[in-house]
Tab-separated table of C-alpha atoms (C1' of nucleotides) and ligand atoms in Angstrom:
chain	number	residue	atom	x	y	z
A	1	MET	CA	-5.048	17.831	36.991
A	2	ASP	CA	-2.535	20.218	35.485
A	3	GLU	CA	0.221	19.421	37.839
A	4	LEU	CA	3.664	20.099	36.483
A	5	PRO	CA	5.493	16.867	35.898
A	6	THR	CA	8.883	16.668	37.525
A	7	THR	CA	10.568	14.803	34.746
A	8	PRO	CA	9.986	14.489	31.034
A	9	GLU	CA	9.532	10.785	31.554
A	10	ALA	CA	6.818	11.323	34.036
A	11	ALA	CA	5.273	14.003	31.867
A	12	ASN	CA	5.167	11.565	29.030
A	13	HIS	CA	3.531	8.848	30.971
A	14	ALA	CA	1.080	10.970	32.919
A	15	SER	CA	-0.092	13.002	29.989
A	16	THR	CA	-0.437	10.134	27.534
A	17	GLU	CA	-2.629	8.377	30.020
A	18	THR	CA	-4.822	11.448	30.246
A	19	VAL	CA	-4.938	11.737	26.430
A	20	LEU	CA	-6.181	8.177	26.157
A	21	LYS	CA	-8.796	8.582	28.845
A	22	ARG	CA	-10.136	11.766	27.352
A	23	ALA	CA	-10.412	9.992	23.978
A	24	GLY	CA	-12.527	7.335	25.701
A	25	ILE	CA	-9.838	4.709	25.470
A	26	ASP	CA	-8.957	2.440	28.310
A	27	PRO	CA	-5.303	3.143	29.039
A	28	THR	CA	-3.821	-0.330	29.123
A	29	PRO	CA	-0.112	-0.730	29.440
A	30	LEU	CA	0.226	-1.707	25.771
A	31	ARG	CA	-1.841	1.234	24.526
A	32	LEU	CA	0.233	3.556	26.693
A	33	ALA	CA	3.407	2.084	25.216
A	34	VAL	CA	2.101	2.637	21.700
A	35	ILE	CA	1.065	6.258	22.203
A	36	GLN	CA	4.299	6.996	23.953
A	37	VAL	CA	6.328	5.651	21.043
A	38	LEU	CA	4.284	7.774	18.640
A	39	ALA	CA	4.658	10.827	20.839
A	40	ARG	CA	8.389	10.332	21.326
A	41	GLU	CA	9.136	9.777	17.677
A	42	GLY	CA	7.075	12.661	16.477
A	43	ARG	CA	6.822	11.434	12.935
A	44	ALA	CA	4.826	8.944	10.862
A	45	LEU	CA	5.942	5.367	11.510
A	46	PRO	CA	5.018	2.103	9.890
A	47	ALA	CA	3.391	-0.506	12.073
A	48	GLY	CA	6.460	-2.667	11.920
A	49	ASP	CA	8.664	0.048	13.412
A	50	ILE	CA	6.103	0.847	16.081
A	51	LEU	CA	5.977	-2.806	17.028
A	52	ALA	CA	9.738	-3.034	17.304
A	53	LEU	CA	9.903	0.066	19.495
A	54	VAL	CA	7.045	-1.045	21.709
A	55	GLN	CA	8.667	-4.390	22.127
A	56	ASP	CA	11.771	-2.801	23.681
A	57	GLN	CA	9.657	-2.615	26.816
A	58	HIS	CA	6.638	-4.840	26.299
A	59	ARG	CA	5.857	-8.145	24.898
A	60	ALA	CA	3.409	-7.379	22.089
A	61	ASN	CA	1.712	-9.001	19.206
A	62	LYS	CA	1.303	-7.449	15.746
A	63	VAL	CA	-2.425	-8.125	15.632
A	64	THR	CA	-2.999	-6.298	18.852
A	65	LEU	CA	-0.878	-3.449	17.615
A	66	TYR	CA	-2.971	-3.169	14.435
A	67	ARG	CA	-6.104	-3.160	16.562
A	68	ILE	CA	-4.715	-0.417	18.783
A	69	LEU	CA	-3.686	1.667	15.834
A	70	ASP	CA	-7.135	1.241	14.259
A	71	LEU	CA	-8.663	2.333	17.486
A	72	PHE	CA	-6.469	5.394	17.757
A	73	VAL	CA	-7.364	6.384	14.222
A	74	GLU	CA	-11.044	5.774	14.787
A	75	LYS	CA	-10.987	7.887	17.942
A	76	GLY	CA	-9.134	10.666	16.197
A	77	LEU	CA	-5.957	10.293	18.209
A	78	ALA	CA	-3.721	9.200	15.373
A	79	ARG	CA	-3.711	9.489	11.609
A	80	ARG	CA	-2.985	6.920	8.970
A	81	HIS	CA	-1.047	7.909	5.881
A	82	SER	CA	0.343	6.163	2.844
A	83	SER	CA	3.935	6.776	1.940
A	84	GLY	CA	4.069	5.341	-1.558
A	85	ASP	CA	5.804	2.219	-0.312
A	86	ARG	CA	3.762	-0.744	0.802
A	87	ALA	CA	3.333	0.078	4.479
A	88	LEU	CA	0.871	2.568	5.939
A	89	ARG	CA	2.214	4.950	8.557
A	90	TYR	CA	0.783	6.305	11.754
A	91	CYS	CA	1.419	9.591	13.504
A	92	LEU	CA	-0.093	11.558	16.318
A	93	GLU	CA	-1.735	14.874	15.646
A	94	PRO	CA	1.138	17.248	16.230
A	95	GLY	CA	0.604	19.479	19.220
A	96	SER	CA	-2.342	17.258	20.031
A	97	ALA	CA	-4.448	19.584	17.966
A	98	GLY	CA	-6.842	17.716	15.705
A	99	ARG	CA	-5.774	19.295	12.502
A	100	PRO	CA	-4.671	17.338	9.472
A	101	HIS	CA	-1.209	18.034	8.237
A	102	CYS	CA	1.144	17.403	5.369
A	103	HIS	CA	4.125	15.013	5.304
A	104	ALA	CA	7.566	14.816	3.856
A	105	TYR	CA	8.786	11.403	2.843
A	106	CYS	CA	12.464	10.676	2.168
A	107	LEU	CA	12.814	8.293	-0.713
A	108	ARG	CA	16.263	7.337	0.462
A	109	CYS	CA	15.920	6.612	4.191
A	110	GLY	CA	12.203	6.155	4.443
A	111	ARG	CA	11.644	8.716	7.161
A	112	MET	CA	8.317	10.467	7.056
A	113	GLU	CA	8.173	13.771	8.888
A	114	CYS	CA	5.080	15.652	9.859
A	115	LEU	CA	4.710	19.124	8.364
A	116	PRO	CA	2.331	22.001	9.027
A	117	GLY	CA	-1.377	21.707	8.467
A	118	VAL	CA	-2.845	21.734	4.988
A	119	GLU	CA	-4.653	24.982	5.503
A	120	GLY	CA	-2.784	27.550	3.456
A	121	VAL	CA	-0.948	24.904	1.532
A	122	VAL	CA	-3.650	23.550	-0.766
A	123	ASP	CA	-5.855	25.831	-2.763
A	124	MET	CA	-9.019	23.789	-3.013
A	125	ALA	CA	-10.612	26.238	-5.406
A	126	ALA	CA	-7.939	25.493	-7.925
A	127	LEU	CA	-9.123	21.860	-8.104
A	128	GLY	CA	-12.409	22.731	-9.799
A	129	PRO	CA	-13.540	19.251	-10.917
A	130	ALA	CA	-12.574	17.733	-7.568
A	131	LEU	CA	-15.253	19.677	-5.934
A	132	ALA	CA	-17.814	17.316	-7.467
A	133	MET	CA	-16.878	15.223	-4.480
A	134	GLU	CA	-17.708	15.617	-0.843
A	135	VAL	CA	-14.284	16.066	0.637
A	136	VAL	CA	-13.388	14.041	3.635
A	137	ALA	CA	-9.629	14.440	3.787
A	138	VAL	CA	-6.793	16.063	1.902
A	139	GLU	CA	-3.507	14.223	1.714
A	140	VAL	CA	-0.340	16.079	0.764
A	141	ARG	CA	2.964	14.336	0.613
A	142	ILE	CA	6.246	15.761	-0.494
A	143	ASP	CA	8.617	13.023	-1.718
A	144	GLY	CA	12.282	13.703	-1.962
A	145	VAL	CA	15.635	13.375	-0.300
A	146	CYS	CA	15.981	14.685	3.227
A	147	ALA	CA	18.782	16.953	4.377
A	148	ALA	CA	20.503	14.193	6.325
A	149	CYS	CA	20.522	11.850	3.295
A	150	ARG	CA	21.707	14.546	0.949
A	151	ARG	CA	24.755	15.074	3.160
A	152	LYS	CA	25.664	11.400	2.931
A	153	PRO	CA	27.330	9.916	-0.128
A	154	SER	CA	24.608	8.844	-2.442
A	155	VAL	CA	25.587	5.266	-2.100
A	156	PRO	CA	22.986	3.096	-3.749
A	157	GLU	CA	22.694	1.267	-0.482
A	158	THR	CA	19.775	-0.807	0.662
A	159	PRO	CA	16.778	1.296	-0.392
A	160	VAL	CA	14.272	2.400	2.179
A	161	ASP	CA	13.752	-0.283	4.704
A	162	ALA	CA	11.368	1.920	6.653
A	163	GLY	CA	13.578	1.052	9.545
A	164	SER	CA	15.199	3.681	11.657
A	165	GLY	CA	17.899	1.880	13.550
A	166	ASN	CA	15.558	0.125	15.824
A	167	SER	CA	15.556	-3.419	17.106
B	1	MET	CA	4.887	17.969	-33.805
B	2	ASP	CA	3.225	16.067	-31.095
B	3	GLU	CA	-0.170	16.150	-32.766
B	4	LEU	CA	-2.575	13.975	-30.881
B	5	PRO	CA	-5.390	12.344	-32.803
B	6	THR	CA	-8.549	14.389	-32.772
B	7	THR	CA	-10.625	11.621	-31.251
B	8	PRO	CA	-9.875	9.362	-28.361
B	9	GLU	CA	-10.886	6.441	-30.459
B	10	ALA	CA	-8.312	7.198	-33.048
B	11	ALA	CA	-5.794	7.415	-30.293
B	12	ASN	CA	-6.484	3.880	-29.535
B	13	HIS	CA	-4.443	2.077	-32.080
B	14	ALA	CA	-2.260	4.171	-34.246
B	15	SER	CA	-1.084	6.636	-31.731
B	16	THR	CA	-0.497	4.541	-28.686
B	17	GLU	CA	2.016	2.678	-30.753
B	18	THR	CA	3.704	5.952	-31.620
B	19	VAL	CA	3.726	6.964	-27.950
B	20	LEU	CA	5.471	3.792	-26.973
B	21	LYS	CA	8.022	4.062	-29.688
B	22	ARG	CA	8.813	7.646	-28.849
B	23	ALA	CA	9.350	6.642	-25.248
B	24	GLY	CA	11.878	4.069	-26.428
B	25	ILE	CA	9.543	1.093	-25.641
B	26	ASP	CA	9.116	-1.729	-28.021
B	27	PRO	CA	5.406	-1.750	-28.802
B	28	THR	CA	4.477	-5.326	-28.146
B	29	PRO	CA	0.831	-6.385	-28.362
B	30	LEU	CA	0.602	-6.665	-24.603
B	31	ARG	CA	2.161	-3.268	-23.957
B	32	LEU	CA	-0.206	-1.788	-26.501
B	33	ALA	CA	-3.140	-3.354	-24.788
B	34	VAL	CA	-1.995	-1.951	-21.433
B	35	ILE	CA	-1.448	1.588	-22.611
B	36	GLN	CA	-4.780	1.491	-24.416
B	37	VAL	CA	-6.614	0.409	-21.327
B	38	LEU	CA	-5.001	3.243	-19.368
B	39	ALA	CA	-5.818	5.735	-22.129
B	40	ARG	CA	-9.363	4.569	-22.460
B	41	GLU	CA	-10.134	4.607	-18.731
B	42	GLY	CA	-8.473	7.980	-18.159
B	43	ARG	CA	-8.138	7.544	-14.456
B	44	ALA	CA	-5.796	5.825	-11.989
B	45	LEU	CA	-6.365	2.034	-11.910
B	46	PRO	CA	-4.943	-0.671	-9.624
B	47	ALA	CA	-2.907	-3.350	-11.352
B	48	GLY	CA	-5.648	-5.881	-10.749
B	49	ASP	CA	-8.208	-3.860	-12.678
B	50	ILE	CA	-5.747	-3.231	-15.484
B	51	LEU	CA	-5.064	-6.922	-15.730
B	52	ALA	CA	-8.779	-7.753	-15.895
B	53	LEU	CA	-9.357	-5.228	-18.646
B	54	VAL	CA	-6.336	-6.278	-20.614
B	55	GLN	CA	-7.424	-9.894	-20.376
B	56	ASP	CA	-10.653	-9.100	-22.172
B	57	GLN	CA	-8.641	-9.168	-25.362
B	58	HIS	CA	-5.381	-10.714	-24.440
B	59	ARG	CA	-4.050	-13.535	-22.415
B	60	ALA	CA	-1.750	-11.933	-19.881
B	61	ASN	CA	0.116	-12.723	-16.765
B	62	LYS	CA	0.261	-10.504	-13.725
B	63	VAL	CA	4.067	-10.585	-13.495
B	64	THR	CA	4.377	-9.328	-17.004
B	65	LEU	CA	1.828	-6.631	-16.281
B	66	TYR	CA	3.745	-5.425	-13.282
B	67	ARG	CA	6.901	-5.388	-15.375
B	68	ILE	CA	5.182	-3.370	-18.078
B	69	LEU	CA	3.779	-0.886	-15.538
B	70	ASP	CA	7.210	-0.489	-13.967
B	71	LEU	CA	8.634	0.141	-17.403
B	72	PHE	CA	6.000	2.738	-18.217
B	73	VAL	CA	6.676	4.555	-14.944
B	74	GLU	CA	10.434	4.402	-15.431
B	75	LYS	CA	10.148	5.830	-18.927
B	76	GLY	CA	7.809	8.608	-17.722
B	77	LEU	CA	4.745	7.326	-19.562
B	78	ALA	CA	2.661	6.505	-16.563
B	79	ARG	CA	2.580	7.487	-12.898
B	80	ARG	CA	2.160	5.392	-9.819
B	81	HIS	CA	0.074	6.660	-6.927
B	82	SER	CA	-1.109	5.359	-3.637
B	83	SER	CA	-4.736	5.609	-2.809
B	84	GLY	CA	-4.813	4.918	0.913
B	85	ASP	CA	-5.867	1.314	0.391
B	86	ARG	CA	-3.038	-0.992	-0.249
B	87	ALA	CA	-3.076	-1.305	-4.042
B	88	LEU	CA	-0.999	1.184	-6.002
B	89	ARG	CA	-2.657	2.769	-8.938
B	90	TYR	CA	-1.398	3.684	-12.378
B	91	CYS	CA	-2.469	6.440	-14.758
B	92	LEU	CA	-1.257	8.034	-17.903
B	93	GLU	CA	-0.128	11.573	-17.903
B	94	PRO	CA	-3.301	13.395	-18.907
B	95	GLY	CA	-3.013	15.167	-22.236
B	96	SER	CA	0.311	13.380	-22.669
B	97	ALA	CA	1.958	16.331	-21.014
B	98	GLY	CA	4.539	15.235	-18.547
B	99	ARG	CA	3.156	17.178	-15.668
B	100	PRO	CA	2.294	15.657	-12.301
B	101	HIS	CA	-1.307	16.039	-11.181
B	102	CYS	CA	-3.627	15.631	-8.260
B	103	HIS	CA	-6.127	12.884	-7.717
B	104	ALA	CA	-9.571	12.440	-6.233
B	105	TYR	CA	-10.237	9.163	-4.522
B	106	CYS	CA	-13.769	8.000	-3.659
B	107	LEU	CA	-13.773	6.186	-0.348
B	108	ARG	CA	-16.986	4.463	-1.254
B	109	CYS	CA	-16.514	3.107	-4.756
B	110	GLY	CA	-12.752	3.254	-4.974
B	111	ARG	CA	-12.556	5.243	-8.189
B	112	MET	CA	-9.536	7.480	-8.471
B	113	GLU	CA	-9.920	10.335	-10.931
B	114	CYS	CA	-7.128	12.459	-12.307
B	115	LEU	CA	-7.322	16.160	-11.513
B	116	PRO	CA	-5.393	19.176	-12.772
B	117	GLY	CA	-1.690	19.550	-12.247
B	118	VAL	CA	-0.332	20.484	-8.850
B	119	GLU	CA	0.999	23.857	-10.024
B	120	GLY	CA	-1.320	26.450	-8.560
B	121	VAL	CA	-2.766	23.997	-6.097
B	122	VAL	CA	0.072	23.565	-3.596
B	123	ASP	CA	1.867	26.536	-2.145
B	124	MET	CA	5.302	25.030	-1.529
B	125	ALA	CA	6.486	28.168	0.289
B	126	ALA	CA	3.900	27.517	2.983
B	127	LEU	CA	5.679	24.283	3.853
B	128	GLY	CA	8.727	25.923	5.339
B	129	PRO	CA	10.382	22.973	7.037
B	130	ALA	CA	9.730	20.614	4.086
B	131	LEU	CA	12.143	22.659	2.038
B	132	ALA	CA	14.936	21.069	3.960
B	133	MET	CA	14.352	18.297	1.531
B	134	GLU	CA	15.191	18.094	-2.126
B	135	VAL	CA	11.751	17.739	-3.630
B	136	VAL	CA	11.252	14.954	-6.144
B	137	ALA	CA	7.502	14.774	-6.311
B	138	VAL	CA	4.373	16.269	-4.740
B	139	GLU	CA	1.412	14.027	-4.130
B	140	VAL	CA	-1.997	15.515	-3.548
B	141	ARG	CA	-5.003	13.361	-3.006
B	142	ILE	CA	-8.502	14.401	-2.119
B	143	ASP	CA	-10.385	11.678	-0.356
B	144	GLY	CA	-14.145	11.786	-0.186
B	145	VAL	CA	-17.366	10.591	-1.715
B	146	CYS	CA	-17.867	11.115	-5.442
B	147	ALA	CA	-20.997	12.626	-6.960
B	148	ALA	CA	-22.211	9.264	-8.272
B	149	CYS	CA	-21.871	7.649	-4.895
B	150	ARG	CA	-23.577	10.467	-3.105
B	151	ARG	CA	-26.608	9.976	-5.285
B	152	LYS	CA	-26.896	6.295	-4.420
B	153	PRO	CA	-28.326	4.945	-1.197
B	154	SER	CA	-25.546	5.185	1.324
B	155	VAL	CA	-25.656	1.514	2.251
B	156	PRO	CA	-24.990	-0.815	-0.730
B	157	GLU	CA	-25.581	-4.080	1.156
B	158	THR	CA	-26.694	-4.307	4.747
B	159	PRO	CA	-27.479	-7.624	6.365
B	160	VAL	CA	-30.673	-6.183	7.756
B	161	ASP	CA	-33.249	-8.836	8.532
B	162	ALA	CA	-36.308	-6.982	7.394
B	163	GLY	CA	-39.271	-9.174	6.763
B	164	SER	CA	-38.245	-10.007	3.204
B	165	GLY	CA	-39.002	-13.679	3.436
B	166	ASN	CA	-35.504	-14.760	4.370
B	167	SER	CA	-35.490	-17.435	6.977
C	1	DT	C1'	-20.894	-18.014	41.272
C	2	DT	C1'	-21.936	-17.308	36.567
C	3	DC	C1'	-22.010	-14.510	32.838
C	4	DG	C1'	-20.579	-11.254	29.433
C	5	DT	C1'	-17.331	-8.165	27.736
C	6	DC	C1'	-12.793	-6.534	26.924
C	7	DG	C1'	-7.836	-6.866	25.853
C	8	DT	C1'	-4.598	-9.845	24.108
C	9	DG	C1'	-2.300	-13.671	21.634
C	10	DC	C1'	-1.633	-17.111	17.989
C	11	DA	C1'	-2.247	-19.395	13.637
C	12	DA	C1'	-4.016	-19.271	9.333
C	13	DC	C1'	-5.328	-16.590	5.712
C	14	DT	C1'	-5.655	-12.771	1.980
C	15	DT	C1'	-3.950	-9.269	-0.884
C	16	DT	C1'	-0.506	-7.160	-3.451
C	17	DG	C1'	3.543	-7.330	-5.422
C	18	DT	C1'	8.414	-9.708	-6.279
C	19	DT	C1'	12.056	-13.282	-7.471
C	20	DG	C1'	13.942	-17.127	-9.913
C	21	DC	C1'	13.989	-19.571	-13.605
C	22	DA	C1'	12.156	-21.741	-17.912
C	23	DT	C1'	10.447	-20.996	-22.607
C	24	DT	C1'	9.791	-18.783	-26.798
C	25	DG	C1'	10.764	-15.991	-30.644
C	26	DC	C1'	13.737	-12.790	-32.928
C	27	DC	C1'	17.991	-10.541	-34.570
C	28	DC	C1'	22.575	-10.887	-35.739
C	29	DG	C1'	27.000	-12.569	-37.095
C	30	DT	C1'	28.878	-16.476	-39.160
D	1	DA	C1'	20.889	-22.438	-42.510
D	2	DC	C1'	23.169	-22.348	-37.821
D	3	DG	C1'	23.965	-20.935	-33.155
D	4	DG	C1'	24.399	-17.629	-29.553
D	5	DG	C1'	22.502	-13.773	-27.252
D	6	DC	C1'	18.741	-11.216	-25.675
D	7	DA	C1'	14.191	-9.314	-24.983
D	8	DA	C1'	9.387	-10.501	-23.707
D	9	DT	C1'	6.486	-13.493	-21.475
D	10	DG	C1'	4.830	-17.095	-18.304
D	11	DC	C1'	4.638	-19.977	-14.056
D	12	DA	C1'	5.512	-21.187	-9.368
D	13	DA	C1'	7.172	-19.913	-5.295
D	14	DC	C1'	7.974	-16.468	-2.273
D	15	DA	C1'	7.527	-12.158	0.629
D	16	DA	C1'	5.510	-8.222	3.201
D	17	DA	C1'	1.644	-6.081	5.207
D	18	DG	C1'	-2.413	-6.582	7.062
D	19	DT	C1'	-6.880	-9.367	8.416
D	20	DT	C1'	-9.864	-13.087	10.344
D	21	DG	C1'	-11.220	-16.613	13.433
D	22	DC	C1'	-10.925	-18.320	17.617
D	23	DA	C1'	-9.204	-19.082	22.265
D	24	DC	C1'	-8.068	-17.545	26.775
D	25	DG	C1'	-7.503	-14.962	31.013
D	26	DA	C1'	-9.068	-10.797	33.711
D	27	DC	C1'	-12.561	-8.357	35.636
D	28	DG	C1'	-16.857	-6.429	36.790
D	29	DA	C1'	-22.022	-6.925	36.904
D	30	DA	C1'	-25.888	-9.612	38.103
E	1	MN	MN1	1.869	13.174	10.645
E	2	MN	MN1	-3.573	10.458	-12.581
E	3	ZN	ZN1	16.419	10.631	4.318
E	4	ZN	ZN1	-17.629	6.881	-5.650
DNA sequence: TTCGTCGTGCAACTTTGTTGCATTGCCCGT
DNA sequence: ACGGGCAATGCAACAAAGTTGCACGACGAA
């Protein structure tokens, strides 16, 4: 089953199907399209953006998309994060390893990049009082202005539409 | 110079007014009620909760509340945080120091407690790639189950049809 | 076939927050 | 006192993101 794919496209399709199956998820065309969008973009996207990208190839409904995203999160395939704006964002586990990771959110363009895992970044011991709680997850988000945006004139343009040139 | 009252109670009328004035905010009755609720609760509250608490004493409209909260955030009096559910939460700077701090969010009861500052908790150097961004804020949230909730039966309300005389 | 489940779609709804505009009270210059 | 701004508040309508209820077609098991 570890055949070398001949093209990146084929690799993407073949391996995402395998990923879904191994997670116990029936690899329907729509689910494949969703996971491929997430894999291709490699960062945390709001559902609206995912829908727009998926719809480039597939007719799709937002309710179904939300259900697919919930399923991915439930099965540990994807993670859901909040960005401080109103929309939650979804990303794959980078490297398909199941480790939680930090994010960087650009307040100007709305891009949310995945960063290394939280291990070594957060010193849980320094949070004394927090340890009164049974920890389930640790969210770390760096808000700021990304390199690309800093290079651009700081035009007070339309603020953060969470859109990335799609649709 | 910035002597805080020795008791939290004393803080509740005389000093909240001073805090507002020093922040350049006209201390209207409604604004005083809002900051007093935040000071009294000492944790991060969603706007809906703040409105309910304020309305115990004061007739108030949600639009005005949102505008007051925006103003507090803009003037650096309060902070806005996301909790993973879709309501943003507001808290005062603990100790009236202007330092950002971490939070603990209970997934069961929804309480969001303020924790110590992020200094000493997050190792920014460990985030290599993130440093491509000009950092504006660092959000750290610990999700889990708080001590109080862990003590309670894990299922608050289950539609189990045990023989309790319900037909 | 008949049945049940699964994946999807659509409309209506809920929650959270925002916009537009009216009203009220206050300060300020006349 | 008068009148014009202006700040603070309120109300209704709106908007974005997500959820619920229900229907429908596909498909496989009985
Ligand atoms: Mn991520
Ligand atoms: Mn706080
Ligand atoms: Zn950017
Ligand atoms: Zn709790």
